[in-house]
JSON list of C-alpha atoms in Angstrom, two decimals:
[
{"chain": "A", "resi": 1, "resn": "UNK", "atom": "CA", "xyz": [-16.55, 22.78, 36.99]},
{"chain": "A", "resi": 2, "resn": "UNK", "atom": "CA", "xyz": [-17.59, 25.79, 34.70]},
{"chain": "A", "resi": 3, "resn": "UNK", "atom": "CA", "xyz": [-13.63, 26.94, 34.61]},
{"chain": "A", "resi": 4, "resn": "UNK", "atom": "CA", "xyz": [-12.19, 22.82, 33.64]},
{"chain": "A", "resi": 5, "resn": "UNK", "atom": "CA", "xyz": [-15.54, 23.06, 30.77]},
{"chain": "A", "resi": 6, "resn": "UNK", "atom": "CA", "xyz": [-13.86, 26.56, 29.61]},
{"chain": "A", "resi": 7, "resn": "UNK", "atom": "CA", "xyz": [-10.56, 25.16, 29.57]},
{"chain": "A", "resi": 8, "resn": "UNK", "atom": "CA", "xyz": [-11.13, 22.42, 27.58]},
{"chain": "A", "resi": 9, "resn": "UNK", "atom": "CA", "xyz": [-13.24, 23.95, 24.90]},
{"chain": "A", "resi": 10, "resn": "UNK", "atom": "CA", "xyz": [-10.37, 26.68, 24.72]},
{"chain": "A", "resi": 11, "resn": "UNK", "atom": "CA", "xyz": [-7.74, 24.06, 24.16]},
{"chain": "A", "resi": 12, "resn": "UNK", "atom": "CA", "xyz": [-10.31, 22.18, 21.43]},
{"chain": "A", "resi": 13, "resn": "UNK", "atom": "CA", "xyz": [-10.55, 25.27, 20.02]},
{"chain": "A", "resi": 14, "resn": "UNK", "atom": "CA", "xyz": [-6.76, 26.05, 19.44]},
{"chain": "A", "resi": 15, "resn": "UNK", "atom": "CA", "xyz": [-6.13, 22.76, 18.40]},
{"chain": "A", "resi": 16, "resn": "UNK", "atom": "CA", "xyz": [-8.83, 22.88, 15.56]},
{"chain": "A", "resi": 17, "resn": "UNK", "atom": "CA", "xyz": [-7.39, 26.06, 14.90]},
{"chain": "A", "resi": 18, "resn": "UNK", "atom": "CA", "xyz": [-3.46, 24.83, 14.41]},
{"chain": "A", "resi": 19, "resn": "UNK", "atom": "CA", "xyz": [-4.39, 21.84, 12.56]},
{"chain": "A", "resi": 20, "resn": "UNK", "atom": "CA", "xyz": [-6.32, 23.84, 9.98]},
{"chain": "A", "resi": 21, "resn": "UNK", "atom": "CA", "xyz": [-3.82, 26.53, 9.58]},
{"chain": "A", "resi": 22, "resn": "UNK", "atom": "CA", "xyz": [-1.00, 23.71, 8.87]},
{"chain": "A", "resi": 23, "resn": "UNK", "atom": "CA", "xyz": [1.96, 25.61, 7.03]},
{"chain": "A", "resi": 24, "resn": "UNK", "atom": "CA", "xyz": [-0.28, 28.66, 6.49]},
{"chain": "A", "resi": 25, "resn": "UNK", "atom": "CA", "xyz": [0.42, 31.61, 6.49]},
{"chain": "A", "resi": 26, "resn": "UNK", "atom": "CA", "xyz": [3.45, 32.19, 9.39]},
{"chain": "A", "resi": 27, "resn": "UNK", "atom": "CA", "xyz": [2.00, 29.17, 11.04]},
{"chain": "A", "resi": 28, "resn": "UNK", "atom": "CA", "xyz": [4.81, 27.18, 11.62]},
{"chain": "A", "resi": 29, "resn": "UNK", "atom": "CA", "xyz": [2.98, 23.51, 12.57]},
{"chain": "A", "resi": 30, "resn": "UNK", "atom": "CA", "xyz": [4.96, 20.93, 11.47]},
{"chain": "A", "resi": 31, "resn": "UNK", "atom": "CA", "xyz": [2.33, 19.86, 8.68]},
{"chain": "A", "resi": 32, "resn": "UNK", "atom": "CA", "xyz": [2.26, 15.56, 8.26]},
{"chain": "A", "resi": 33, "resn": "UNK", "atom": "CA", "xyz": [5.38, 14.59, 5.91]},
{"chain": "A", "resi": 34, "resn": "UNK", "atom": "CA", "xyz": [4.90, 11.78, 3.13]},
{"chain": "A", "resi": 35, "resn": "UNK", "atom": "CA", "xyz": [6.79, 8.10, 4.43]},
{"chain": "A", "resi": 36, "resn": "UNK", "atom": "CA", "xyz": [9.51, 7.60, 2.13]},
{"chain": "A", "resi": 37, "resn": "UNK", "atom": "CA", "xyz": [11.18, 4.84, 4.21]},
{"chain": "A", "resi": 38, "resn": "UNK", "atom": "CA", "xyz": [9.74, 1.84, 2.08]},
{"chain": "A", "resi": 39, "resn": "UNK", "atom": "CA", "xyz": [8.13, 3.83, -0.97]},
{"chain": "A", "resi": 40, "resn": "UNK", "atom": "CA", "xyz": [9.68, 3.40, -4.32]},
{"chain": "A", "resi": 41, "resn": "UNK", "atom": "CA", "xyz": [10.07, 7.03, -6.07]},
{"chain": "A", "resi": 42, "resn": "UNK", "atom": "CA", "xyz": [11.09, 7.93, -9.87]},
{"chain": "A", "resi": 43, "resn": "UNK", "atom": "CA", "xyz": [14.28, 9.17, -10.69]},
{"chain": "A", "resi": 44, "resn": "UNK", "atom": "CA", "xyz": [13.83, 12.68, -12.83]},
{"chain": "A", "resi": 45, "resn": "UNK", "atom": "CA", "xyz": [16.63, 13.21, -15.11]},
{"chain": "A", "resi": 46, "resn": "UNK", "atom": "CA", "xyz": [18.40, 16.44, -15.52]},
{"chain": "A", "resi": 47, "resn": "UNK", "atom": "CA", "xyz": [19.68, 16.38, -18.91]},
{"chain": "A", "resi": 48, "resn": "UNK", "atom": "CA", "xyz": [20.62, 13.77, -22.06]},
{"chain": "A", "resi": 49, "resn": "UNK", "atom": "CA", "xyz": [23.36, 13.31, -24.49]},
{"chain": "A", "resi": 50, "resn": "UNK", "atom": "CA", "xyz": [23.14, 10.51, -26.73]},
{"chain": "A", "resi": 51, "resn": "UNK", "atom": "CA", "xyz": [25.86, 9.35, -29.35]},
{"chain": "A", "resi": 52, "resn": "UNK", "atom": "CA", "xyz": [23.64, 10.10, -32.70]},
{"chain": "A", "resi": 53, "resn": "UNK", "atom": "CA", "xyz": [20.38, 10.19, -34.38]},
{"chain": "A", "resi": 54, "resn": "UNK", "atom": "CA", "xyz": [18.23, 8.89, -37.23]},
{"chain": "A", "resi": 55, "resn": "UNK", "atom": "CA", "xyz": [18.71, 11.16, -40.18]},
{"chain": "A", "resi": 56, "resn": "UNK", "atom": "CA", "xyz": [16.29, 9.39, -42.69]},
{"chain": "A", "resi": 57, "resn": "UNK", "atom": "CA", "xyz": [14.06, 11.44, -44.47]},
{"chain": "A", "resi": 58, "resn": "UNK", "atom": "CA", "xyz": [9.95, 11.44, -43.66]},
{"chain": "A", "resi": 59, "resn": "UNK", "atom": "CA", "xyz": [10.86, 8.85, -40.99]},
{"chain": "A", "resi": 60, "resn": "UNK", "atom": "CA", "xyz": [13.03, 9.79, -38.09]},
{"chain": "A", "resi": 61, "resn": "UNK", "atom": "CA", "xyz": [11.88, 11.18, -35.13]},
{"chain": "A", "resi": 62, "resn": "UNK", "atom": "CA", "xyz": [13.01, 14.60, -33.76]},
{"chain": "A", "resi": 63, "resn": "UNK", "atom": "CA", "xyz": [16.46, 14.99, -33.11]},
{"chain": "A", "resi": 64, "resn": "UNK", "atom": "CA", "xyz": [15.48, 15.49, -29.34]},
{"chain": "A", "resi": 65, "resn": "UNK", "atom": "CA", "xyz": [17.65, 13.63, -26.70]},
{"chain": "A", "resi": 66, "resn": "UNK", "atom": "CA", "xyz": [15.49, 14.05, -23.70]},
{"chain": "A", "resi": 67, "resn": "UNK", "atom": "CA", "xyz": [12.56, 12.44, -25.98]},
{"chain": "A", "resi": 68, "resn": "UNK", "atom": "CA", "xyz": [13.13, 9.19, -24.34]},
{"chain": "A", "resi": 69, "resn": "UNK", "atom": "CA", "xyz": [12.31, 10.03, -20.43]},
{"chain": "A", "resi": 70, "resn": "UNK", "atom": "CA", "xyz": [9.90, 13.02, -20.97]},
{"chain": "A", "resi": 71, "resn": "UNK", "atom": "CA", "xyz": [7.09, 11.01, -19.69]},
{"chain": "A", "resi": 72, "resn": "UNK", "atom": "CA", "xyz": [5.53, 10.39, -23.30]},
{"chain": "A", "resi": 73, "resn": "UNK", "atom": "CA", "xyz": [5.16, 7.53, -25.62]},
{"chain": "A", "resi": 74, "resn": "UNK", "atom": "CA", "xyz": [4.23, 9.49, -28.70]},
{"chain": "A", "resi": 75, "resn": "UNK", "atom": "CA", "xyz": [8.15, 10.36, -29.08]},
{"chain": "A", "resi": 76, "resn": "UNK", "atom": "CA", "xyz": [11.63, 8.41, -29.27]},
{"chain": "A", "resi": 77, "resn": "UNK", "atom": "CA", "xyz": [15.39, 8.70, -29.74]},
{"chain": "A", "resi": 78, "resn": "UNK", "atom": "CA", "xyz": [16.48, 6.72, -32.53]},
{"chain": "A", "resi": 79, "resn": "UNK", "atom": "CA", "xyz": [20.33, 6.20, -33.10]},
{"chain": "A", "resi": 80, "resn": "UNK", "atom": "CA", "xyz": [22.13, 6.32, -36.37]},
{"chain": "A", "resi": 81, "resn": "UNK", "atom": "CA", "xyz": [22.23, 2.78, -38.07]},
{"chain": "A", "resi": 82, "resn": "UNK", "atom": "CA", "xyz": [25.61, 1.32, -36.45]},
{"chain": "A", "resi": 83, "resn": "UNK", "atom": "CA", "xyz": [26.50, -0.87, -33.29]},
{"chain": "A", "resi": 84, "resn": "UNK", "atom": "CA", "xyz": [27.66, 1.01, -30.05]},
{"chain": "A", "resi": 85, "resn": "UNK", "atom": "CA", "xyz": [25.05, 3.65, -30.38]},
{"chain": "A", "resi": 86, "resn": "UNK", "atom": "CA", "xyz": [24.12, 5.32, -26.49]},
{"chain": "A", "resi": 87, "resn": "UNK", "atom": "CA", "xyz": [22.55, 7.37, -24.80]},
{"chain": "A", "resi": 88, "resn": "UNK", "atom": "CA", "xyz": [23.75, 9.14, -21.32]},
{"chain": "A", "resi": 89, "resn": "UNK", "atom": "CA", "xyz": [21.20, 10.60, -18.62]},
{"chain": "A", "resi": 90, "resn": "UNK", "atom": "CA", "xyz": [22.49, 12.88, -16.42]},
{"chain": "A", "resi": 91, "resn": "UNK", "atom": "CA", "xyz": [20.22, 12.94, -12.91]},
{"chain": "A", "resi": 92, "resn": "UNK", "atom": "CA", "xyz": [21.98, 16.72, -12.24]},
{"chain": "A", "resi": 93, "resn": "UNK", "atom": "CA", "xyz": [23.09, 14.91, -8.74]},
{"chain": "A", "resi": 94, "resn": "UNK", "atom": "CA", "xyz": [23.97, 11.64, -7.30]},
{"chain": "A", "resi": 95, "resn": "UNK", "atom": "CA", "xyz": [20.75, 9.43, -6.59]},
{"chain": "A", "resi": 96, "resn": "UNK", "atom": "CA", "xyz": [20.79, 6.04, -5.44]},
{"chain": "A", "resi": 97, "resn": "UNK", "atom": "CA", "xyz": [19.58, 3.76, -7.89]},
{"chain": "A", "resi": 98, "resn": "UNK", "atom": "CA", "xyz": [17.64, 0.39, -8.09]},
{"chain": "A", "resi": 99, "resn": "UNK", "atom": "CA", "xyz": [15.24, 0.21, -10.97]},
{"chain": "A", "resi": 100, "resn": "UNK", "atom": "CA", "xyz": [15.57, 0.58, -14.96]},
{"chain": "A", "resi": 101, "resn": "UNK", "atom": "CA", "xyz": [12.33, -0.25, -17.10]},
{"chain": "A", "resi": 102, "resn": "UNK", "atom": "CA", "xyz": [13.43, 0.49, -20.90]},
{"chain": "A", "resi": 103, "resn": "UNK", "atom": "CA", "xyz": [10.60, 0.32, -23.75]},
{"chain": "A", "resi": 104, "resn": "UNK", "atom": "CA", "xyz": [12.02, -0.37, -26.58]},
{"chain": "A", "resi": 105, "resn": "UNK", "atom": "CA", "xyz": [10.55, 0.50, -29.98]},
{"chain": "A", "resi": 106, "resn": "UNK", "atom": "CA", "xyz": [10.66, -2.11, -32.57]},
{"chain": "A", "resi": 107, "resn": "UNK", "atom": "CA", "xyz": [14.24, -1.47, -33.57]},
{"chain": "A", "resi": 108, "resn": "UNK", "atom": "CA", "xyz": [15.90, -2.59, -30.79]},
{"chain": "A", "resi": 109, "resn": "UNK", "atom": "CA", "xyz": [19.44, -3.91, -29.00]},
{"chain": "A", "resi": 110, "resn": "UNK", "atom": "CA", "xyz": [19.39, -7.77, -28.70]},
{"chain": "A", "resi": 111, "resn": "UNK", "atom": "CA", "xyz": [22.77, -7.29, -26.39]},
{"chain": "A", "resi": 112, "resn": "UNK", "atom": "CA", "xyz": [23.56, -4.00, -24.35]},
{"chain": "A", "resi": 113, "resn": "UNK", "atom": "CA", "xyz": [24.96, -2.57, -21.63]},
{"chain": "A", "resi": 114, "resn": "UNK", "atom": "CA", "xyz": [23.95, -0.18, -18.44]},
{"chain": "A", "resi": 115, "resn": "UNK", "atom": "CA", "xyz": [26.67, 1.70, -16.86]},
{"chain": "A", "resi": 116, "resn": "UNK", "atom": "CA", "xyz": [26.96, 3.80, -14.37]},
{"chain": "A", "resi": 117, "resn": "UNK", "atom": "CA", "xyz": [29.18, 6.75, -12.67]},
{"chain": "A", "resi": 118, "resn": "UNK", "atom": "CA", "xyz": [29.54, 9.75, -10.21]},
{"chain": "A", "resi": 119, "resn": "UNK", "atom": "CA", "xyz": [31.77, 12.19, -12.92]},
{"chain": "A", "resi": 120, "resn": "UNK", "atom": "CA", "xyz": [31.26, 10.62, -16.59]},
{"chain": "A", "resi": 121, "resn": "UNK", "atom": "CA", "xyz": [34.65, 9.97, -16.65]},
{"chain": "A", "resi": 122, "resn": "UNK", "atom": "CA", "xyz": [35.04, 6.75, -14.79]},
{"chain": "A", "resi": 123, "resn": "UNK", "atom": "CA", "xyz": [32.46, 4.08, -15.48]},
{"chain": "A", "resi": 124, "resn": "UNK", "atom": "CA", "xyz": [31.16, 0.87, -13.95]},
{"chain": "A", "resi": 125, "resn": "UNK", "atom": "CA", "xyz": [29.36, -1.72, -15.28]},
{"chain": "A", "resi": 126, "resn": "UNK", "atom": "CA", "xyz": [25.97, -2.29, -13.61]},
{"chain": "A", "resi": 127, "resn": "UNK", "atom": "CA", "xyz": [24.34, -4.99, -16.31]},
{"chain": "A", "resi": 128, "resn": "UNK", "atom": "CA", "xyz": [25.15, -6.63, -19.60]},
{"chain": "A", "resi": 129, "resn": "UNK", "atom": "CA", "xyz": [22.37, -8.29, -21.29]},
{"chain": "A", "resi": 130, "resn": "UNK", "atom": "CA", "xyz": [22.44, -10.58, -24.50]},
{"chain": "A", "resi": 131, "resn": "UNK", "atom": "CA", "xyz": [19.68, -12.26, -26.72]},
{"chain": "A", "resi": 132, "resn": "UNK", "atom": "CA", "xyz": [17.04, -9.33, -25.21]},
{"chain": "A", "resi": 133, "resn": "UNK", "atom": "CA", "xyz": [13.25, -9.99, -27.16]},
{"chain": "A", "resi": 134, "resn": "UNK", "atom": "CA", "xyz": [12.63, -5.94, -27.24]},
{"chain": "A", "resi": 135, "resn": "UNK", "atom": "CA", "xyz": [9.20, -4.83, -25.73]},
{"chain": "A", "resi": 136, "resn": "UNK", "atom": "CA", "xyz": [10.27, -3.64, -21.86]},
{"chain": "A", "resi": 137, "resn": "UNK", "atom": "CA", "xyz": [12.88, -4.54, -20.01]},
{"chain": "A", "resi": 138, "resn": "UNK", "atom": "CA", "xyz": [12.35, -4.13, -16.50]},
{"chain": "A", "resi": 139, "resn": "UNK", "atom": "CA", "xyz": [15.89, -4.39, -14.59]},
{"chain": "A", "resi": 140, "resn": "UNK", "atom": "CA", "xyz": [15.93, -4.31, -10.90]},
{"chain": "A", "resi": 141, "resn": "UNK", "atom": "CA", "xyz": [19.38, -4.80, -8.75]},
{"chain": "A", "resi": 142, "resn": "UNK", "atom": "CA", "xyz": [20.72, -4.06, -5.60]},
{"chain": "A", "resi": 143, "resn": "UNK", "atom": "CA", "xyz": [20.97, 0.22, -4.83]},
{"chain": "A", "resi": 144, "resn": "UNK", "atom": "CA", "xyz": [23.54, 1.91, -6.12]},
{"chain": "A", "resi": 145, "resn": "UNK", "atom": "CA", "xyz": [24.40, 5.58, -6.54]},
{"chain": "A", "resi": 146, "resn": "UNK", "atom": "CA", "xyz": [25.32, 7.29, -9.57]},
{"chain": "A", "resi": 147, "resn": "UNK", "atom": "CA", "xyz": [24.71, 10.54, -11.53]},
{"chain": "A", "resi": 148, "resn": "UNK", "atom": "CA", "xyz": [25.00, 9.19, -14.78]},
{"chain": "A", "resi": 149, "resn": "UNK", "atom": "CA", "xyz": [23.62, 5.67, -16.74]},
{"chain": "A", "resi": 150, "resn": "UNK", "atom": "CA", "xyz": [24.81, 4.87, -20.11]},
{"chain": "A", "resi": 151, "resn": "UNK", "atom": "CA", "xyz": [22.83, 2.89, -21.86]},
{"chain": "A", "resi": 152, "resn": "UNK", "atom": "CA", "xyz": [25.02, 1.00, -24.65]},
{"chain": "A", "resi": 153, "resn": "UNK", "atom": "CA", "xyz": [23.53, -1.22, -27.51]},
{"chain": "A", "resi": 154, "resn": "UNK", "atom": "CA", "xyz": [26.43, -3.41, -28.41]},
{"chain": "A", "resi": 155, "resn": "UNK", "atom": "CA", "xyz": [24.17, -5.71, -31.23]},
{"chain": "A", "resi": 156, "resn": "UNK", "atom": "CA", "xyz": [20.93, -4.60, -32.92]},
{"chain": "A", "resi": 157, "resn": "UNK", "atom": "CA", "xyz": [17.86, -6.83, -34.31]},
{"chain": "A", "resi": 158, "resn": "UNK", "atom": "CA", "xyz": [18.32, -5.70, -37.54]},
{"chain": "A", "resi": 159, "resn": "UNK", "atom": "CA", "xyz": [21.59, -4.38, -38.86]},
{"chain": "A", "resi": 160, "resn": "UNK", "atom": "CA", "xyz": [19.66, -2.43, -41.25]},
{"chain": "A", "resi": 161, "resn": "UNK", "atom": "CA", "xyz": [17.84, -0.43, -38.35]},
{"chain": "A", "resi": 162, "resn": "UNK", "atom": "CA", "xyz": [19.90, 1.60, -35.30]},
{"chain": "A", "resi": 163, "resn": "UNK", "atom": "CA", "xyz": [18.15, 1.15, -32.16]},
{"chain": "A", "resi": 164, "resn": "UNK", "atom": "CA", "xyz": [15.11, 3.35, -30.72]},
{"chain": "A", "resi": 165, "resn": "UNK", "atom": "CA", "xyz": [13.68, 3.42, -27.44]},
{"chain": "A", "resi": 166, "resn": "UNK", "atom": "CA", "xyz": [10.19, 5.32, -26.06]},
{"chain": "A", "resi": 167, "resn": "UNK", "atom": "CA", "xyz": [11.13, 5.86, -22.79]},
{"chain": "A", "resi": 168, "resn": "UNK", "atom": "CA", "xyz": [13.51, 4.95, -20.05]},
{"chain": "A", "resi": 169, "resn": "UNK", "atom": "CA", "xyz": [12.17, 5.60, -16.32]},
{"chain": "A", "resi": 170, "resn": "UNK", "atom": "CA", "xyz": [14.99, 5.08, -13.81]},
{"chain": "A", "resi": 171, "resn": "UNK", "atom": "CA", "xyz": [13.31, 4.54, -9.56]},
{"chain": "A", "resi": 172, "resn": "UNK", "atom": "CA", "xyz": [14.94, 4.22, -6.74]},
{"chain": "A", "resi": 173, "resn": "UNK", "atom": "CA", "xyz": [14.27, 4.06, -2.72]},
{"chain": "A", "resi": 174, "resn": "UNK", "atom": "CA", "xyz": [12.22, 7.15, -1.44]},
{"chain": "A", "resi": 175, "resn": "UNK", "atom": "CA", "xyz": [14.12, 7.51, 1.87]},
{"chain": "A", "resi": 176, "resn": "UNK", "atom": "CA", "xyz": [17.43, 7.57, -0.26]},
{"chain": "A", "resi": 177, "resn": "UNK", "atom": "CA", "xyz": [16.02, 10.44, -2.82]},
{"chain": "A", "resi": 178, "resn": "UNK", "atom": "CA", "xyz": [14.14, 12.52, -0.80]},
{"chain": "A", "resi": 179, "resn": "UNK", "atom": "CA", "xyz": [13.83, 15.43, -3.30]},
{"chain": "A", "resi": 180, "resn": "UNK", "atom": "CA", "xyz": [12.37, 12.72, -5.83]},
{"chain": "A", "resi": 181, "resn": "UNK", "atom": "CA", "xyz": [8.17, 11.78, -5.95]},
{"chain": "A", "resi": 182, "resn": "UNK", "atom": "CA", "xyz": [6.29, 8.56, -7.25]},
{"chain": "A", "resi": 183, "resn": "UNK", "atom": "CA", "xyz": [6.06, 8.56, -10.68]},
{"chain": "A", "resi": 184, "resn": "UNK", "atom": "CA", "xyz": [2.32, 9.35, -10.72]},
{"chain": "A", "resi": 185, "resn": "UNK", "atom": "CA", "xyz": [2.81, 12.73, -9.11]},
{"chain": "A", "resi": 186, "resn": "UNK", "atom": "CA", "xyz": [5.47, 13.41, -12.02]},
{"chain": "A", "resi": 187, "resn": "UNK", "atom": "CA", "xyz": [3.87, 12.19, -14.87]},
{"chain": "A", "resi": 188, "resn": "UNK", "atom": "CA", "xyz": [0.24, 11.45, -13.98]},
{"chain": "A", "resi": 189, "resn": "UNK", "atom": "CA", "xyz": [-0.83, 10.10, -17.96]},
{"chain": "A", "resi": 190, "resn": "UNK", "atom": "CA", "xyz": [2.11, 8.04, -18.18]},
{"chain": "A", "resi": 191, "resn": "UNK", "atom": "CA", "xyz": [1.76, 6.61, -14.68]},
{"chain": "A", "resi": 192, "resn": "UNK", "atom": "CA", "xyz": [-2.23, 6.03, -15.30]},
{"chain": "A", "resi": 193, "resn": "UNK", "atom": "CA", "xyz": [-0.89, 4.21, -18.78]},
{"chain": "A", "resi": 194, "resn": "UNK", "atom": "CA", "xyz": [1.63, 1.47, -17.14]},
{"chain": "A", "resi": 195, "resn": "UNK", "atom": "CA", "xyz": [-1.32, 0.84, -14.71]},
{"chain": "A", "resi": 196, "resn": "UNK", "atom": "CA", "xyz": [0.59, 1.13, -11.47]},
{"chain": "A", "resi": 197, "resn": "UNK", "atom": "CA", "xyz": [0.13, -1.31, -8.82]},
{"chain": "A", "resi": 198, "resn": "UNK", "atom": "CA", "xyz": [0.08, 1.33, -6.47]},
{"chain": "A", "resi": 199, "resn": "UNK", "atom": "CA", "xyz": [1.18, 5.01, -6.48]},
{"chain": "A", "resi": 200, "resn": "UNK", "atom": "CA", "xyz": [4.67, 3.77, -5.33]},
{"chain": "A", "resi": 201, "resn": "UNK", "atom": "CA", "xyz": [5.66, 4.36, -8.23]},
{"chain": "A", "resi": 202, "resn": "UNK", "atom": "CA", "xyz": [6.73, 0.68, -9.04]},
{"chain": "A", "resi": 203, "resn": "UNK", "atom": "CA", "xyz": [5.85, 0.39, -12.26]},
{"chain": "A", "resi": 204, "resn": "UNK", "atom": "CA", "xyz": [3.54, -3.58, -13.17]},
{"chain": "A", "resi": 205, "resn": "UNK", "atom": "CA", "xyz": [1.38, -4.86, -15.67]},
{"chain": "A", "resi": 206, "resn": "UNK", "atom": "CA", "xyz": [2.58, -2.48, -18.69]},
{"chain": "A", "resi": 207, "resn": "UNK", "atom": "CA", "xyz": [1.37, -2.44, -21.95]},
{"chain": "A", "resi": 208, "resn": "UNK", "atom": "CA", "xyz": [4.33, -2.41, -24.72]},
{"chain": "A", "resi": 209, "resn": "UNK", "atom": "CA", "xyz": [3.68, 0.98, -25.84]},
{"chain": "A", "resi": 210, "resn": "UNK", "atom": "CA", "xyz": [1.12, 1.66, -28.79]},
{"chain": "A", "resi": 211, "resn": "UNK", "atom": "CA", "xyz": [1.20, 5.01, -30.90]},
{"chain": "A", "resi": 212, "resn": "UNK", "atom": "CA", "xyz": [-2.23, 6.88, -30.54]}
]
């Protein structure tokens, strides 16, 4: 009875031992893995190219394409003052896509287009919108994978302006980008700012963006 007593208390106490020690050290217990399979996860993008900037004087922002998805609402891209003005984020890799929230600034595109592609050579349309209101526009569609999105404004709200945006945030499934996190764990402010529903990183109940 003594020995089955010892036994078991030795076995508690290895257990204890290996869960504590979880990927310590050259402990190599498989340590508990986040569920991706229904999770929604943000998209981090690689690099940007867009097709111009603002050049006026004591008003336009920093000529700074990655200003619209660096997680902050105190900076933009704003395009010179034509039609067809874009912007391109490159992902570095193929992700699967199935989520675009775009916050506009108050110079915005009333019709535009998202495209998408695997080489930035050959495009597909994914969306066309006309007679957009400006604010956010939160797109959601069936997956689809692409390296690139092109974001085209084909008509602006004022044809004295170009068009501006804050930020784009691009999600997609977490069991199809495994390498990518909820938004919250990338950009904790911005996440705690759109007031996410969860830390899925599904982004509801957003504020139109407000310079502080």
């Amino acid at each position: 009875m003594k020995m089955k007593v010892l036994i078991l208390s030795l076995l508690f106490v290895f257990s204890s031992i290996s869960m504590a020690s979880c990927g310590q050290g050259n402990d190599t217990t498989p340590c508990p893995v986040e569920n991706k399979s229904s999770s929604e996860v943000y998209l981090a993008v690689d690099s940007a190219d867009v097709s111009s900037f603002d050049a006026t004087p004591d008003w336009a922002p920093p000529q700074e394409p990655k200003a619209l998805v660096d997680g902050n609402f105190l900076t933009r891209w704003a395009s010179d003052y034509k039609d067809d003005q874009w912007v391109i984020l490159d992902f570095g890799k193929s992700k699967v896509i199935s989520k675009i929230a775009i916050y506009w600034e108050a110079a915005y595109a009333i019709d535009y287009d998202i495209l998408i592609s695997k080489d930035k050579e050959n495009w597909e349309n994914l969306l066309s919108l006309k007679d957009s209101d400006g604010g956010i526009d939160k797109l959601e569609f069936s997956p689809v994978e692409a390296r690139y999105v092109k974001i085209i404004g084909r008509k602006r709200v004022n044809p004295a302006w170009g068009i501006s945006v804050w930020e784009v945030l691009c999600f997609g499934p977490g069991d199809k980008n495994p390498e990518d996190k909820p938004l919250i764990f990338v950009y904790p402010k911005l996440a705690d700012k759109l007031e996410l529903k969860d830390t899925q990183g599904a982004v509801s109940q957003a504020e139109k963006p407000q310079a502080e």
